[in-house]
Coordinates of C-alpha atoms and ligand atoms in Angstrom, one line a residue:
Chain W
M52 CA -38.2 224.4 -71.8
K53 CA -41.7 222.7 -71.5
K54 CA -43.9 222.7 -74.1
V55 CA -47.6 222.8 -74.7
S56 CA -49.6 221.9 -77.6
I57 CA -53.1 223.0 -78.4
I58 CA -55.3 221.3 -80.8
G59 CA -57.9 223.6 -82.4
A60 CA -57.8 227.6 -83.0
G61 CA -60.9 229.0 -81.9
P62 CA -62.2 231.1 -78.8
A63 CA -60.9 228.3 -76.6
G64 CA -57.6 227.3 -78.0
I65 CA -56.7 231.1 -78.8
E66 CA -57.5 232.2 -75.5
A67 CA -55.9 229.2 -73.6
A68 CA -52.4 229.9 -75.9
S69 CA -52.7 233.9 -74.9
V70 CA -52.8 233.3 -71.2
L71 CA -49.9 230.7 -71.5
A72 CA -47.9 232.9 -73.6
K73 CA -48.0 235.7 -71.5
H74 CA -46.7 233.7 -68.4
G75 CA -44.0 232.9 -70.5
I76 CA -44.7 229.3 -71.8
S77 CA -44.2 228.3 -75.5
V78 CA -47.3 227.1 -77.2
M79 CA -47.7 225.3 -80.7
L80 CA -51.5 226.0 -81.7
F81 CA -52.5 223.5 -84.3
E82 CA -55.4 224.4 -86.4
K83 CA -56.8 221.9 -89.0
S84 CA -58.3 224.9 -91.4
S85 CA -56.4 227.5 -93.0
S86 CA -57.1 230.1 -91.0
P87 CA -58.6 230.3 -87.0
L88 CA -61.8 231.2 -85.9
N89 CA -63.9 229.4 -88.5
N90 CA -67.2 229.1 -85.9
I91 CA -67.0 233.0 -85.0
M92 CA -66.0 234.2 -88.6
D93 CA -69.3 232.8 -90.2
K94 CA -71.6 234.6 -87.7
A95 CA -72.9 238.4 -88.1
Y96 CA -73.6 239.8 -84.9
L97 CA -73.3 237.9 -81.6
F98 CA -75.7 237.6 -78.3
P99 CA -75.9 238.9 -75.9
N100 CA -74.9 242.4 -77.0
F101 CA -75.0 242.4 -81.0
Q102 CA -71.5 242.8 -80.9
S103 CA -69.9 242.3 -84.4
A104 CA -68.4 238.8 -84.9
M105 CA -65.6 240.3 -87.0
E106 CA -64.5 242.5 -83.8
I107 CA -64.6 239.5 -81.4
A108 CA -62.6 237.7 -84.2
D109 CA -60.0 240.4 -84.4
D110 CA -59.5 240.8 -80.8
L111 CA -58.9 237.4 -80.5
S112 CA -56.7 237.0 -83.2
G113 CA -54.5 239.7 -82.0
R114 CA -53.8 237.8 -78.9
L115 CA -52.1 235.7 -81.1
L116 CA -49.3 238.1 -81.7
N117 CA -47.0 236.7 -79.2
D118 CA -43.6 235.3 -80.0
K119 CA -44.1 232.2 -77.6
I120 CA -47.3 231.3 -79.8
T121 CA -46.7 229.2 -82.9
L122 CA -50.1 228.9 -85.0
V123 CA -49.9 225.8 -87.1
P124 CA -52.2 226.2 -89.8
D125 CA -53.6 223.4 -92.2
T126 CA -52.6 220.9 -89.9
E127 CA -55.0 218.3 -88.4
I128 CA -54.3 216.2 -85.4
V129 CA -55.5 213.1 -85.7
D130 CA -53.8 211.1 -82.9
V131 CA -52.3 211.8 -79.6
K132 CA -50.5 209.2 -77.5
W133 CA -48.7 209.1 -74.1
Q134 CA -45.2 208.0 -74.0
G135 CA -44.5 207.6 -70.3
T136 CA -43.3 211.1 -69.7
D137 CA -44.6 213.1 -72.6
W138 CA -47.1 213.2 -75.4
K139 CA -46.6 212.5 -79.0
L140 CA -49.1 214.3 -81.7
F141 CA -49.7 212.7 -85.2
D142 CA -51.2 215.0 -88.1
A143 CA -53.0 214.0 -91.0
K144 CA -49.7 214.4 -93.0
G145 CA -47.8 212.1 -91.4
Q146 CA -45.7 214.5 -89.1
T147 CA -45.1 214.3 -85.3
Y148 CA -44.7 216.5 -82.3
V149 CA -43.5 216.1 -78.9
S150 CA -45.1 218.0 -76.0
D151 CA -45.4 218.0 -72.3
V152 CA -49.1 219.2 -72.6
V153 CA -51.8 218.8 -74.6
L154 CA -55.0 220.7 -74.6
I155 CA -57.8 219.7 -76.4
A156 CA -60.0 222.5 -78.0
T157 CA -61.4 220.8 -81.1
G158 CA -64.9 222.5 -80.4
Y159 CA -68.1 221.8 -82.1
Q160 CA -70.0 221.6 -85.4
V161 CA -73.7 222.2 -86.0
F162 CA -76.4 219.3 -86.5
D163 CA -76.5 217.9 -89.9
A164 CA -80.2 219.1 -90.4
K165 CA -80.9 216.3 -93.3
R166 CA -80.9 213.7 -90.8
K167 CA -84.5 215.1 -90.1
E168 CA -85.9 214.0 -93.3
E169 CA -89.5 215.4 -92.1
L170 CA -88.2 219.1 -91.8
G171 CA -87.2 218.7 -95.7
Y172 CA -83.7 220.1 -95.6
G173 CA -82.0 219.8 -98.4
I174 CA -85.2 218.9 -100.6
Y175 CA -87.0 221.9 -100.4
K176 CA -85.2 225.5 -100.8
G177 CA -86.9 227.5 -98.4
V178 CA -86.0 225.3 -95.5
I179 CA -82.4 226.7 -94.3
T180 CA -80.4 226.4 -91.2
S181 CA -79.5 229.3 -88.8
L182 CA -76.2 229.2 -90.2
E183 CA -77.7 230.0 -93.5
M184 CA -79.5 232.8 -92.0
E185 CA -76.7 234.0 -90.1
K186 CA -74.9 234.6 -93.5
M187 CA -78.1 236.0 -94.9
I188 CA -78.0 238.8 -92.2
K189 CA -74.4 239.1 -92.3
Y190 CA -74.5 240.3 -96.5
N191 CA -77.8 242.0 -96.0
Q192 CA -79.6 239.6 -98.3
I193 CA -82.5 238.0 -96.7
L194 CA -84.7 236.7 -99.6
N195 CA -86.8 233.9 -100.1
V196 CA -86.3 231.3 -103.0
S197 CA -87.6 233.4 -105.7
G198 CA -85.3 236.3 -104.7
D199 CA -88.0 238.7 -103.2
I200 CA -88.3 240.1 -99.8
P201 CA -89.9 237.6 -97.5
K202 CA -92.9 238.4 -96.2
R203 CA -93.2 235.7 -93.5
I204 CA -90.4 233.8 -91.7
A205 CA -90.6 231.0 -89.2
F206 CA -88.0 229.4 -86.7
L207 CA -88.0 226.3 -85.5
Q208 CA -85.9 225.5 -82.0
C209 CA -84.5 222.4 -81.0
V210 CA -83.6 220.6 -84.4
G211 CA -81.0 217.7 -83.5
S212 CA -81.2 218.5 -79.8
R213 CA -83.6 217.3 -77.4
D214 CA -84.5 214.7 -80.0
E215 CA -84.4 210.7 -79.3
K216 CA -84.5 210.5 -83.3
S217 CA -81.4 211.9 -83.7
G218 CA -79.9 210.5 -80.3
N219 CA -79.2 213.8 -79.0
H220 CA -81.0 214.0 -75.7
Y221 CA -79.1 217.2 -74.7
C222 CA -80.0 221.0 -75.1
S223 CA -77.9 222.9 -77.2
K224 CA -78.0 225.8 -75.1
V225 CA -77.3 228.5 -77.8
C226 CA -80.1 228.2 -79.9
C227 CA -83.0 229.9 -78.2
V228 CA -81.1 233.3 -77.8
T229 CA -79.7 232.8 -81.3
A230 CA -83.2 232.4 -83.1
V231 CA -84.7 235.6 -81.0
K232 CA -81.3 237.6 -81.5
Q233 CA -81.9 236.7 -85.6
A234 CA -85.8 237.2 -85.4
I235 CA -84.7 240.8 -84.3
E236 CA -82.0 241.5 -86.6
I237 CA -84.4 240.6 -89.3
K238 CA -87.3 242.7 -88.2
K239 CA -84.4 245.8 -88.3
M240 CA -83.8 245.0 -91.9
I241 CA -87.3 244.3 -92.9
P242 CA -89.7 245.7 -90.6
T243 CA -92.7 244.4 -92.5
V244 CA -91.7 240.8 -92.1
D245 CA -94.2 238.7 -90.3
I246 CA -92.0 236.1 -87.8
S247 CA -92.8 233.6 -85.9
I248 CA -90.8 231.3 -83.4
F249 CA -91.9 227.8 -82.6
Y250 CA -90.5 226.7 -79.4
M251 CA -91.2 224.0 -76.6
D252 CA -89.5 225.9 -73.7
L253 CA -87.3 229.3 -74.3
R254 CA -84.2 228.8 -72.4
M255 CA -83.4 232.4 -71.5
W256 CA -80.3 231.5 -69.2
G257 CA -77.9 234.3 -69.6
Q258 CA -77.7 237.8 -68.3
G259 CA -79.6 240.0 -70.9
F260 CA -81.1 237.3 -73.0
E261 CA -84.9 237.3 -70.9
E262 CA -84.8 241.1 -71.9
M263 CA -84.0 240.4 -75.7
Y264 CA -87.3 238.0 -75.7
R265 CA -89.3 240.8 -73.8
K266 CA -88.1 243.1 -76.5
A267 CA -88.8 240.6 -79.4
Q268 CA -92.4 241.0 -78.1
E269 CA -92.6 244.5 -77.3
E270 CA -90.5 246.3 -79.7
Y271 CA -90.5 244.0 -82.7
G272 CA -93.7 241.9 -82.6
I273 CA -92.6 239.0 -83.2
N274 CA -94.7 236.0 -82.5
F275 CA -94.0 232.9 -80.3
V276 CA -95.9 229.7 -80.9
R277 CA -95.7 226.9 -78.3
G278 CA -95.1 223.9 -80.2
R279 CA -92.7 221.7 -82.6
I280 CA -93.2 221.8 -86.3
S281 CA -93.9 218.1 -87.1
E282 CA -93.5 218.6 -90.9
A283 CA -92.6 220.8 -93.9
A284 CA -93.3 220.5 -97.3
A285 CA -93.0 223.1 -100.3
T286 CA -96.0 224.7 -102.1
F287 CA -96.3 225.4 -105.9
D288 CA -94.6 228.9 -105.6
S289 CA -91.7 227.2 -103.5
R290 CA -92.6 228.6 -100.3
V291 CA -92.8 226.2 -97.3
Q292 CA -96.1 224.7 -95.3
L293 CA -95.7 223.9 -92.1
K294 CA -97.7 221.7 -89.7
S295 CA -97.7 222.2 -86.0
E296 CA -100.2 222.0 -83.0
D297 CA -100.5 225.4 -81.2
T298 CA -100.4 223.5 -77.7
L299 CA -101.4 226.5 -75.8
M300 CA -104.7 226.5 -77.6
G301 CA -104.8 222.7 -78.4
V302 CA -105.5 222.8 -81.9
P303 CA -103.7 221.9 -84.8
L304 CA -101.7 224.6 -86.8
K305 CA -100.9 225.2 -90.6
M306 CA -99.0 228.1 -91.7
T307 CA -97.2 228.9 -95.1
A308 CA -93.9 230.7 -94.8
D309 CA -91.4 232.0 -97.2
L310 CA -88.5 230.6 -95.3
L311 CA -88.4 227.9 -92.5
V312 CA -85.0 228.7 -90.2
L313 CA -84.1 225.5 -88.6
M314 CA -82.0 226.2 -85.2
V315 CA -79.5 223.4 -85.6
G316 CA -78.0 222.4 -82.5
M317 CA -74.2 221.6 -81.4
E318 CA -72.6 218.7 -81.7
P319 CA -69.1 217.3 -81.0
S320 CA -66.9 218.2 -84.1
A321 CA -65.4 215.1 -86.0
G322 CA -61.7 216.2 -84.3
T323 CA -63.3 216.3 -81.0
R324 CA -64.9 212.7 -81.2
N325 CA -61.8 211.6 -82.6
I326 CA -59.4 212.5 -80.0
A327 CA -61.8 211.7 -77.2
S328 CA -62.0 208.3 -78.3
R329 CA -58.4 207.6 -78.8
C330 CA -57.4 208.9 -75.7
E331 CA -60.4 207.0 -74.2
I332 CA -61.9 210.2 -72.8
C333 CA -65.0 210.1 -74.5
G334 CA -68.2 211.2 -72.5
D335 CA -71.9 211.2 -73.6
Y336 CA -72.6 212.2 -77.2
G337 CA -68.9 212.0 -78.2
F338 CA -68.1 215.4 -76.2
V339 CA -64.8 215.2 -74.2
K340 CA -65.1 213.8 -70.8
T341 CA -63.5 215.5 -67.3
I342 CA -62.9 214.4 -64.2
S343 CA -65.8 216.5 -62.5
P344 CA -67.8 219.4 -63.8
H345 CA -67.4 221.4 -60.7
L346 CA -63.6 221.4 -59.5
Y347 CA -61.7 219.8 -62.0
D348 CA -63.2 220.7 -65.5
S349 CA -60.1 221.2 -67.2
E350 CA -58.3 218.0 -66.2
T351 CA -59.2 214.5 -68.2
G352 CA -57.4 212.3 -65.9
K353 CA -54.8 211.4 -67.6
P354 CA -51.5 212.9 -67.1
G355 CA -50.9 216.3 -69.0
L356 CA -54.0 216.2 -70.9
F357 CA -56.8 219.0 -70.4
A358 CA -59.8 220.2 -72.5
A359 CA -61.6 223.6 -72.7
G360 CA -64.5 224.9 -74.8
T361 CA -67.0 223.1 -76.8
C362 CA -65.2 220.2 -77.1
K363 CA -67.0 219.3 -73.6
R364 CA -70.3 220.3 -74.2
P365 CA -72.3 223.4 -75.8
N366 CA -71.5 226.8 -74.9
C367 CA -71.5 230.5 -75.7
I368 CA -68.3 232.5 -76.3
E369 CA -68.1 234.1 -72.9
D370 CA -68.3 230.6 -71.0
T371 CA -66.0 229.3 -73.5
V372 CA -63.2 231.6 -73.0
N373 CA -63.5 231.6 -69.2
D374 CA -63.2 228.1 -69.3
A375 CA -59.9 228.4 -71.6
R376 CA -58.4 230.8 -68.9
S377 CA -59.4 227.9 -65.8
A378 CA -57.6 225.3 -68.3
A379 CA -54.5 227.7 -68.7
Y380 CA -54.0 228.0 -65.2
A381 CA -54.6 224.2 -64.3
I382 CA -51.8 223.8 -67.3
M383 CA -49.6 226.0 -65.3
E384 CA -50.0 224.4 -62.0
Y385 CA -49.2 220.8 -63.8
L386 CA -46.1 222.2 -65.0
N387 CA -45.1 223.4 -61.8
T388 CA -44.9 220.0 -60.5
L389 CA -42.8 218.4 -63.3
Chain N
M226 CA -117.3 215.4 -91.3
P227 CA -119.9 215.7 -88.8
D228 CA -118.9 216.5 -85.2
F229 CA -120.5 213.8 -82.8
G230 CA -120.3 215.9 -80.1
F231 CA -118.1 214.1 -78.0
S232 CA -116.0 216.4 -76.0
I233 CA -113.2 215.4 -73.9
K234 CA -112.6 217.4 -70.5
T235 CA -116.2 218.2 -68.6
A236 CA -114.8 219.7 -65.5
R237 CA -114.5 223.1 -65.5
T238 CA -111.4 222.9 -63.0
E239 CA -108.7 220.1 -62.5
N240 CA -109.1 219.3 -58.6
L241 CA -105.9 217.7 -58.2
D242 CA -106.7 217.0 -54.6
K243 CA -109.6 214.7 -55.6
V244 CA -108.5 212.9 -58.9
S245 CA -107.3 209.2 -58.9
L246 CA -104.5 208.5 -60.7
E247 CA -104.3 204.8 -60.1
K248 CA -104.9 204.4 -63.9
Y249 CA -102.4 206.7 -65.1
R250 CA -99.9 204.9 -62.9
E251 CA -100.7 202.0 -64.3
L252 CA -100.3 203.2 -67.8
L253 CA -96.7 204.5 -66.9
R254 CA -95.8 201.0 -65.7
K255 CA -97.3 199.5 -68.8
V256 CA -95.6 202.3 -71.2
P257 CA -92.9 203.8 -69.3
S258 CA -91.7 206.0 -72.3
F259 CA -94.9 208.1 -71.7
K260 CA -93.0 209.3 -68.7
R261 CA -90.7 211.1 -71.3
C262 CA -93.8 213.0 -72.9
F263 CA -92.7 217.2 -72.9
Q264 CA -95.8 218.4 -74.7
C265 CA -94.3 219.2 -78.1
G266 CA -97.5 218.6 -80.1
C267 CA -95.7 216.5 -82.9
C268 CA -98.2 213.7 -82.3
S269 CA -101.1 215.8 -82.8
A270 CA -99.8 217.8 -85.3
T271 CA -99.0 214.8 -87.5
C272 CA -102.2 212.4 -86.5
S273 CA -103.9 211.1 -89.3
A274 CA -107.5 211.2 -87.5
Q275 CA -106.5 214.8 -86.6
Q276 CA -107.1 215.9 -90.3
Y277 CA -110.5 214.3 -90.3
T278 CA -111.8 214.7 -86.9
N279 CA -111.3 217.2 -83.7
F280 CA -109.4 214.3 -82.2
N281 CA -106.1 215.5 -80.6
I282 CA -104.1 212.7 -79.0
R283 CA -102.1 215.1 -77.0
K284 CA -105.0 216.3 -75.2
V285 CA -106.2 212.6 -75.0
H286 CA -102.9 211.3 -73.4
T287 CA -102.5 214.6 -71.2
S288 CA -106.1 214.3 -69.6
F289 CA -105.0 210.5 -68.9
R290 CA -102.1 211.9 -67.1
R291 CA -104.3 214.4 -65.1
G292 CA -107.0 211.7 -64.0
E293 CA -109.6 212.9 -66.5
Y294 CA -110.7 210.0 -67.9
N295 CA -114.4 211.2 -69.1
L296 CA -115.4 210.0 -72.4
L297 CA -111.7 209.2 -73.2
S298 CA -112.7 205.9 -74.5
E299 CA -115.1 207.2 -77.3
E300 CA -112.8 209.9 -78.3
L301 CA -109.9 207.1 -78.6
K302 CA -112.2 205.0 -81.1
K303 CA -111.1 207.9 -83.8
C304 CA -107.4 206.7 -83.7
M305 CA -106.6 204.3 -86.6
L306 CA -103.4 203.1 -85.0
C307 CA -101.7 204.0 -88.2
G308 CA -98.5 204.8 -86.2
K309 CA -97.3 208.1 -87.3
C310 CA -97.3 209.9 -84.3
T311 CA -95.0 207.2 -82.9
L312 CA -92.6 208.0 -85.9
L313 CA -92.1 211.6 -85.2
C314 CA -92.3 211.6 -81.6
P315 CA -89.0 213.1 -80.2
R316 CA -88.9 211.9 -76.9
G317 CA -89.2 208.7 -78.4
V318 CA -92.7 207.9 -76.5
N319 CA -94.2 204.7 -77.9
L320 CA -97.6 205.9 -78.5
R321 CA -99.4 203.0 -80.2
S322 CA -98.7 200.9 -77.3
L323 CA -100.0 203.9 -75.2
I324 CA -103.3 204.4 -76.9
M325 CA -103.7 200.4 -76.8
N326 CA -103.2 200.5 -73.3
M327 CA -105.2 203.6 -72.6
R328 CA -108.0 201.7 -74.4
Q329 CA -107.6 198.8 -72.1
L330 CA -107.4 200.5 -68.9
L331 CA -110.6 202.5 -69.5
E332 CA -112.6 199.3 -69.7
E333 CA -111.7 198.5 -66.5
P334 CA -113.5 199.9 -63.3
V335 CA -111.8 202.8 -61.3
K336 CA -110.2 201.4 -58.5
Ligands
LIG132 C1 -75.6 229.0 -85.0 C2 -74.6 229.3 -83.7 C3 -74.5 230.9 -83.4 C4 -73.8 231.3 -82.4 N1 -73.7 232.7 -81.8 C5 -73.0 232.6 -80.8 C6 -73.2 234.2 -80.4 O1 -73.9 235.0 -80.8 N2 -72.6 234.5 -79.1 C7 -71.8 233.3 -78.3 O2 -71.2 233.6 -77.5 N3 -71.6 232.5 -79.0 C8 -72.2 231.8 -80.2 N4 -72.3 230.7 -80.8 C9 -71.5 229.6 -79.9 C10 -70.0 229.9 -80.0 O3 -69.8 230.0 -81.5 C11 -69.1 228.7 -79.7 O4 -69.3 229.1 -78.0 C12 -67.3 228.9 -80.0 O5 -67.1 229.0 -81.2 C13 -67.0 228.0 -79.1 O6 -65.3 228.0 -79.1 P1 -64.5 226.8 -79.1 O7 -62.9 227.2 -79.3 O8 -64.8 225.7 -78.1 O9 -64.9 225.7 -80.5 P2 -64.8 226.3 -82.0 O10 -65.0 227.5 -82.5 O11 -65.4 225.0 -82.7 O12 -63.5 225.9 -82.6 C14 -62.4 224.6 -82.6 C15 -61.5 224.7 -83.8 O13 -60.7 223.4 -83.4 C16 -60.4 223.2 -84.7 N5 -60.1 221.7 -85.2 C17 -61.2 220.9 -84.8 N6 -60.7 219.5 -85.0 C18 -59.1 219.9 -85.0 C19 -58.2 218.9 -85.4 N7 -58.3 217.4 -85.2 N8 -56.9 219.5 -85.3 C20 -56.8 220.7 -85.5 N9 -58.0 221.8 -85.6 C21 -59.1 221.1 -85.0 C22 -61.6 223.7 -85.7 O14 -61.4 223.9 -87.0 C23 -61.8 224.9 -85.1 O15 -61.3 226.1 -85.6 C24 -73.0 230.3 -81.8 C25 -73.2 228.7 -82.0 C26 -73.9 228.2 -83.1 C27 -74.0 227.0 -83.7
LIG133 S1 -81.1 226.2 -76.4 FE1 -83.5 226.3 -77.0 S2 -83.4 225.6 -79.1 FE2 -81.5 225.3 -78.4 S3 -81.8 223.0 -77.5 FE3 -82.1 224.3 -75.9 S4 -84.3 224.5 -75.9 FE4 -83.8 223.8 -78.0
LIG134 S1 -101.8 206.0 -84.7 FE1 -103.7 207.4 -84.1 S2 -103.1 209.0 -82.7 FE2 -101.1 208.3 -83.8 S3 -101.3 209.1 -85.9 FE3 -102.3 207.6 -86.3 S4 -104.4 208.2 -85.8 FE4 -103.3 209.7 -85.0
LIG135 S1 -94.9 213.7 -80.0 FE1 -94.1 212.7 -78.0 S2 -93.2 214.1 -76.7 FE2 -94.6 215.3 -78.0 S3 -96.4 215.5 -76.9 FE3 -96.5 213.8 -78.4 S4 -96.2 211.9 -77.1 FE4 -95.5 213.8 -75.9

């Protein structure tokens, strides 16, 4: 019986496991945390349709209920080695597993905003990340540092993306639409709040994104300012003073907000970095590199070693899940040749 | 702070058929990192001189990019070469070197 091991139980790992299991293939699904889907559970509502993240997580978790799938939680895979005919996987506790195929689905982590010192994250309490805002929305507790309903919130795009100083030249793809999504959700909860989104380019690439942007302007009165915030500082009353240029007006801009939300980018997770480098398939910025993005995007060039989802590049759930299905089919084709 | 009356960009329209971009091309040869500027406004927002005058370094280098050299050398005198802009630029443009080279090129006659 041929065996497939999948590293990472996010949307990519789960969807690939589910497709393979439906085709009668046994899958071991390793997850370093105690439960799967952590990068979904920490969100409230998802773009593009404001569907609850819980609903998506439940649907995906349901796909694991197949006796061909063995979920192995609390198990971090730290090394993967080709042994001539099959792969050997090593976990952090020293246990090993043998498998014909390995699918890397180790995903992403968000950029550590402390690395952008000038924005004051970790120093001023009023400066928060998009993930922290997501939590505030989820628990309906959008409060400023003093515990009051905020009067003004500013968003800053491209934190840790498109940035020479943090070494990430790429665009993280999901944060433009996430800022607009969060701004709308906040407005629904606190209609009186004034929201400004500081952007350099608004990348509304997906179906429904541009319409969401229109809605944000037309129905929710959200302001869009073209300029990157250069610095943030705290005021005596624990608000945040920020500096930017309004590049469309060509004048410097100052603003005091209760909260400054940093739209942190997507970086390869520690697991992605580690496995990519150990298997010598490290691409740009530590993401996994495939043979070609067009026609061989599941294949790594090593026999029986495949990759799916955001371990390769930033992406949304829809594209991640479709990509995982492609990987499952590529794996089945490979198994047929053995 | 008195306003000395300098104002850059006197032309009413940008006529890209007529401008000479020779100096701009020379500037790119000298400071290749300037090619990467994506007009975010971090340099101008953080600029020390901007706090006391109406100096706007982003507008200055964008005017240069468009071949609008009028009054730029007067304007560039406001820069104190403190280097804050260079520290913050997210595209890693070497602004201090850019400013020095703009000053120098503006002294030379237009080819
Ligand atoms: C702020 C923010 C908001 C977002 N909002 C949306 C949205 O509204 N809509 C949308 O479509 N997308 C959204 N996304 C993107 C979405 O989160 C991703 O597309 C999706 O989570 C990617 O799935 P994945 O399986 O590739 O990776 P992940 O979700 O990162 O899953 C990878 C899994 O692998 C595990 N793992 C890692 N290393 C190891 C190892 N060595 N051993 C074992 N397990 C390991 C991890 O613990 C994790 O469970 C958002 C992203 C961000 C940053
Ligand atoms: S998606 Fe938008 S905010 Fe995110 S890196 Fe790209 S341009 Fe910046
Ligand atoms: S070097 Fe000149 S342009 Fe740059 S911040 Fe200092 S004064 Fe402003
Ligand atoms: S900070 Fe850099 S990228 Fe931004 S406008 Fe200035 S020179 Fe251009």
